[in-house]
């Protein structure tokens, strides 16, 4: 088990037997050697009857104890009148009781020494304020009695490796052969549907877990536990709300360490969706753009819906990994080839020109078609000459620039045997991953090919997306390794800043000169500022800067200075500066009579070819998040901003800039020189370190604009807001 | 039949019998009463054996004549040694001969009086330059002999209503029950796959036609012919290249007149794809952005791939039409509801709040759930209480703001009878369209619901897209009716301009003053210009404008003036203007010694809050296409431009502006006033009329920038290029 078990909300570790090695409570939950079913029923169609039916039918080999005072025996097993009467302290209890009886049951389980419970019962947090109180009380009871709980209000879970069917989900009604996918879902109904779709694809779920209200173990706790199972190759999750950002990040990092992909779908992308999700799950809605960015930063593959999730899972369950980003396409239809090449371009997947030796080899295989490009059009001729398909695909996949292949064909209902045979030969003659895209395929062909471990899709663009997913996962692991290597240095940098920062930590808007000094000390390039408390000081500042200056009203109560006419530009003589000082004070007094006025900030004029907005905000789930975007009028229209959770490295800062849709602006347009991306990335990284160090106090920070000129970026305006010592 | 038959490349109309009413050659082709199969084989697995097999097996009731000198009888039918020996002039001949024998066969068919031929044979235009010459000769032969040809290099076609199987496509091997979809495809292999997918959906193809090389009838000719069939409700097309733009537009207009949706997929979206498409089909690649815009302008529903096409077809085959854009969602999973509501928002489909009376009625049906919003979460409780689902969906669909519904559920393998019954009751109790989204549905349920005429999807986001397609089709018909009403007025306006324009129509770049005068006369607001041939004239022009001016070098050989330093801004005194005149001439002589210099254009300075680029270009398929985009540095980065084929109305100009991603800029940001959209739309419409009138000469026109200020748009620079009298 991972150290997270000691960090999360679930801190209990119980020794279930002195004779055995120590087992964690999560191990007892997910891989129980004995199970009590509290509220068990002999009516197998009912919620409280279904787990026992499945456990017996599917061959659970541990000990089973129905608990129900109404029966002395259920399905041939002795039934116990209550928890206290159980003949042993079981690893797991399934609780299928009315809501009002659940808390007492958990207490009894704790007294009996039961390690973990999965609670089906609804009537808790999902029912509004009253239900939330009941749930809090349940959670406190479970903690007090040392029982780890999954749920309440959940369908339970399946561990198909060990035939543990602690669930009443419809999913368990069908074939539940174990496979390499672990699927954890916050939704019962949608989750069951997705689990069934995984089965339809022939992928197989090793674990299927519905977390319900997560009063005890959370989504991340459960996924962290199952991802360690060596039989699991891919983690898939469905989220509706997200409270435990750090847990999710630990999960993503652990998956990357293990080299196992983590595919997540989260509903609530749009504003309307967030509202509905909030009312549905009661979770604190995380702004989805931030959620999305932080997930991707940590190597999560986000699927926009269940179909895309399934496609990703199918691609990632392949036991082959592409060693580069080149896609080779062999097709029976030129048009399908064009469509796939187009989509590859959209997904930044390369469809490389073939090496001369590949072309020569293809020309030998397909003499009628002359120079064969990529996509390779093999036509339908292979029906008469199977070698045509076999040799052309093997040749294509041998090209040095081709790292993953797609073979497109259609129908061929009469040639299933022939084609399955050809694909098996292709598989044996290459070690590169390839995807079979068989449109309107005979179902038997798909079944047989999947049984041979091959990846089969039914639509060309989706096959291309699958290839892109394979390539993307490889990139994710590389970036994750880089980030892992930098983690300690970043943490040390954060500690250094935290130890060094000193000054006045009052609440609210910080004085510009103070904020500027802090950021300058942190290595963030800031335009110099001088606070003038009267006209003489303003003139002196202008003289010291030796050129045109900007004057800005300085007040902890005025954060949007332009709204009160509080900024004057390009002042360049004594009279103008003195006059400007007076004007700003007059305007501010008129517009905001109640505002405390500290004076006027004097700053030299700065020019730049490009205007950025950089900010820090506190995300309720994740913490201090940086934002960078294009400044100026268009920022509001384009909403072209990129987020990252701090602290992060300069390399991550570069990737951040690469996420801007207008990133080509950074390379210079219309003859302008390219800006210094590395300098901007360094600014972002340093700011992220400073913000992380100041997380206890910093609430909000805006550098707007940051002007980028030939000498790099300079922040010319800064609004920094602290919150009270106790947090917001 | 439509007038197009008299306009297209296919001009032959044959009277096949004096006793019958006149039948067009296309009617003979698609609905033949007799068929000769030239090159027929008794080996039914072969290309030349398959049509006869299918025609017999599937019950074609017309007369069949195999033609093959090797046999005296095939499949119990008399076989004829050659075409001349045929006992009648058949409506149709299927030609399955080697390429070298095809032309002679067509000539013989013409001599025998056969109206139409479908040519399977490959070895023509698809084989490169030599093949193209052979194909041209074939086309000339067919024209000379009055035979309408489909193909060559095609799979032929199916008319399932009349059991005409003039094809060797694998599609014909399966069940080919006729249905409301007409599908015409330029690709054989991909088209066959799509046809099979239509069958999988249970939709049914009335016609399935592969056009091949289109040496005779084109894609549009064939689709125009089948769309008239009253049994066809939806037209679906797959395109690889497009030569006949006007034909496609006539097709789109006719479909809109008939109220039948036209769904098109065209491969070759991206630059790489266009290259591959060009090499694959030999078609002149139309720039896809223009193609896409012109299609949408004319009401085509473009599907990006075959899956989206199938989804659209399924939605459009419904016999119910939404009378508004409000979507009501009933779901068994709150999360699925959120996902669908999100996607609706992305697709500009409204998910309206429910009326108080709807909420009250829902609260009665579902007392446990309090105020029921939209999406309505019906949970899985309906298994015990079927009325819950029935009444809640009927209530939801009765809401005045709900025009189309989606009902989401999953699995429920044990409740197929119950649910099919409920959905039939829902159907009978409402006349609003609704989509059943049943994830991981039992296949039997899908089959039964589709057999009941219901629309069934397996994924929530795709169901939302289907609802959006229904709504979109309704909008298309409304816009098409508007455009139809305006067509005559626009044509008259074009004629008026064509009659009025006079001036010097020399080739190449037009003098600025002349171009400005033409556009001003056409109602396009242009900043005034004066051509100065020496410094005195420049000074006089400055005086007459009475304010700061711009000077620009004027030369037919210099279209990019800034590149030679040929523009000077904000000159506002005599000396500066005179000096500027000299400077521009000097710079131009230095940078481009060979250029003819006409002098300098003087123009008053113009200001605007927004900068647009407006242009006209000649598209090889469609003709004069207008473009509008955001000007300035970002236009190159964002590529946010919108195209329309001219001439078009002001209403279409407004829709054009609405297509800009940065359209909110037009509403004013940061306190700027909104610009006058109607004035810009009027400019676009007038320019489109002028460009259409000048189509014989105009090659290219750029208004860049067009400044938009409080008094509307003004073009401040204009480059107009004419081509030679004979065209480019």
mmCIF file of C-alpha atoms in Angstrom, chain A residues 330-332 378-394 407-428 434-450 452 454-456, chain B residues 170:
data_model
loop_
_atom_site.group_PDB
_atom_site.id
_atom_site.type_symbol
_atom_site.label_atom_id
_atom_site.label_comp_id
_atom_site.label_asym_id
_atom_site.label_seq_id
_atom_site.Cartn_x
_atom_site.Cartn_y
_atom_site.Cartn_z
ATOM 1 C CA UNK A 330 -3.133 1.312 -44.804
ATOM 2 C CA UNK A 331 -6.602 1.556 -46.257
ATOM 3 C CA UNK A 332 -9.005 -0.087 -48.630
ATOM 4 C CA UNK A 378 -4.305 -1.415 -50.684
ATOM 5 C CA UNK A 379 -7.774 -1.512 -52.358
ATOM 6 C CA UNK A 380 -9.906 -4.622 -52.102
ATOM 7 C CA UNK A 381 -7.600 -6.716 -54.301
ATOM 8 C CA UNK A 382 -6.289 -8.669 -51.331
ATOM 9 C CA UNK A 383 -9.343 -10.905 -51.405
ATOM 10 C CA UNK A 384 -7.777 -12.622 -54.389
ATOM 11 C CA UNK A 385 -4.256 -12.140 -53.095
ATOM 12 C CA UNK A 386 -4.021 -12.121 -49.291
ATOM 13 C CA UNK A 387 -0.288 -11.416 -49.438
ATOM 14 C CA UNK A 388 -1.077 -7.972 -50.755
ATOM 15 C CA UNK A 389 -2.572 -6.856 -47.436
ATOM 16 C CA UNK A 390 -0.147 -8.795 -45.272
ATOM 17 C CA UNK A 391 3.028 -7.631 -46.973
ATOM 18 C CA UNK A 392 1.975 -4.058 -47.498
ATOM 19 C CA UNK A 393 1.007 -3.570 -43.846
ATOM 20 C CA UNK A 394 4.154 -5.300 -42.563
ATOM 21 C CA UNK A 407 -5.441 -0.718 -41.117
ATOM 22 C CA UNK A 408 -8.836 0.333 -42.509
ATOM 23 C CA UNK A 409 -11.252 -2.078 -44.157
ATOM 24 C CA UNK A 410 -14.986 -2.594 -44.452
ATOM 25 C CA UNK A 411 -17.637 -5.339 -44.475
ATOM 26 C CA UNK A 412 -15.868 -8.390 -46.002
ATOM 27 C CA UNK A 413 -18.442 -10.574 -44.327
ATOM 28 C CA UNK A 414 -17.396 -13.568 -46.410
ATOM 29 C CA UNK A 415 -13.697 -13.305 -45.520
ATOM 30 C CA UNK A 416 -13.584 -13.311 -41.740
ATOM 31 C CA UNK A 417 -11.323 -16.375 -41.486
ATOM 32 C CA UNK A 418 -8.949 -15.037 -44.119
ATOM 33 C CA UNK A 419 -8.683 -11.629 -42.490
ATOM 34 C CA UNK A 420 -8.331 -12.829 -38.908
ATOM 35 C CA UNK A 421 -5.512 -15.017 -40.174
ATOM 36 C CA UNK A 422 -3.810 -12.125 -41.958
ATOM 37 C CA UNK A 423 -4.030 -9.884 -38.908
ATOM 38 C CA UNK A 424 -2.558 -12.576 -36.680
ATOM 39 C CA UNK A 425 0.346 -12.880 -39.103
ATOM 40 C CA UNK A 426 0.833 -9.118 -39.141
ATOM 41 C CA UNK A 427 0.845 -9.092 -35.348
ATOM 42 C CA UNK A 428 3.471 -11.821 -35.242
ATOM 43 C CA UNK A 434 -1.487 -1.230 -34.795
ATOM 44 C CA UNK A 435 -5.213 -0.617 -34.779
ATOM 45 C CA UNK A 436 -7.646 -2.460 -36.992
ATOM 46 C CA UNK A 437 -10.407 -0.160 -38.174
ATOM 47 C CA UNK A 438 -13.070 -2.415 -39.624
ATOM 48 C CA UNK A 439 -16.196 -0.475 -40.596
ATOM 49 C CA UNK A 440 -19.471 -2.420 -40.507
ATOM 50 C CA UNK A 441 -17.465 -5.455 -39.437
ATOM 51 C CA UNK A 442 -19.092 -8.835 -38.889
ATOM 52 C CA UNK A 443 -19.454 -9.041 -35.063
ATOM 53 C CA UNK A 444 -17.704 -12.413 -35.107
ATOM 54 C CA UNK A 445 -14.591 -10.847 -36.633
ATOM 55 C CA UNK A 446 -14.416 -8.181 -33.935
ATOM 56 C CA UNK A 447 -14.839 -10.780 -31.204
ATOM 57 C CA UNK A 448 -12.139 -13.025 -32.594
ATOM 58 C CA UNK A 449 -9.638 -10.240 -33.172
ATOM 59 C CA UNK A 450 -10.170 -8.838 -29.675
ATOM 60 C CA UNK A 452 -6.370 -12.362 -30.025
ATOM 61 C CA UNK A 454 -5.863 -6.860 -31.020
ATOM 62 C CA UNK A 455 -7.298 -3.339 -30.917
ATOM 63 C CA UNK A 456 -10.372 -3.022 -33.140
ATOM 64 C CA UNK B 170 -21.104 -6.148 -51.142
#
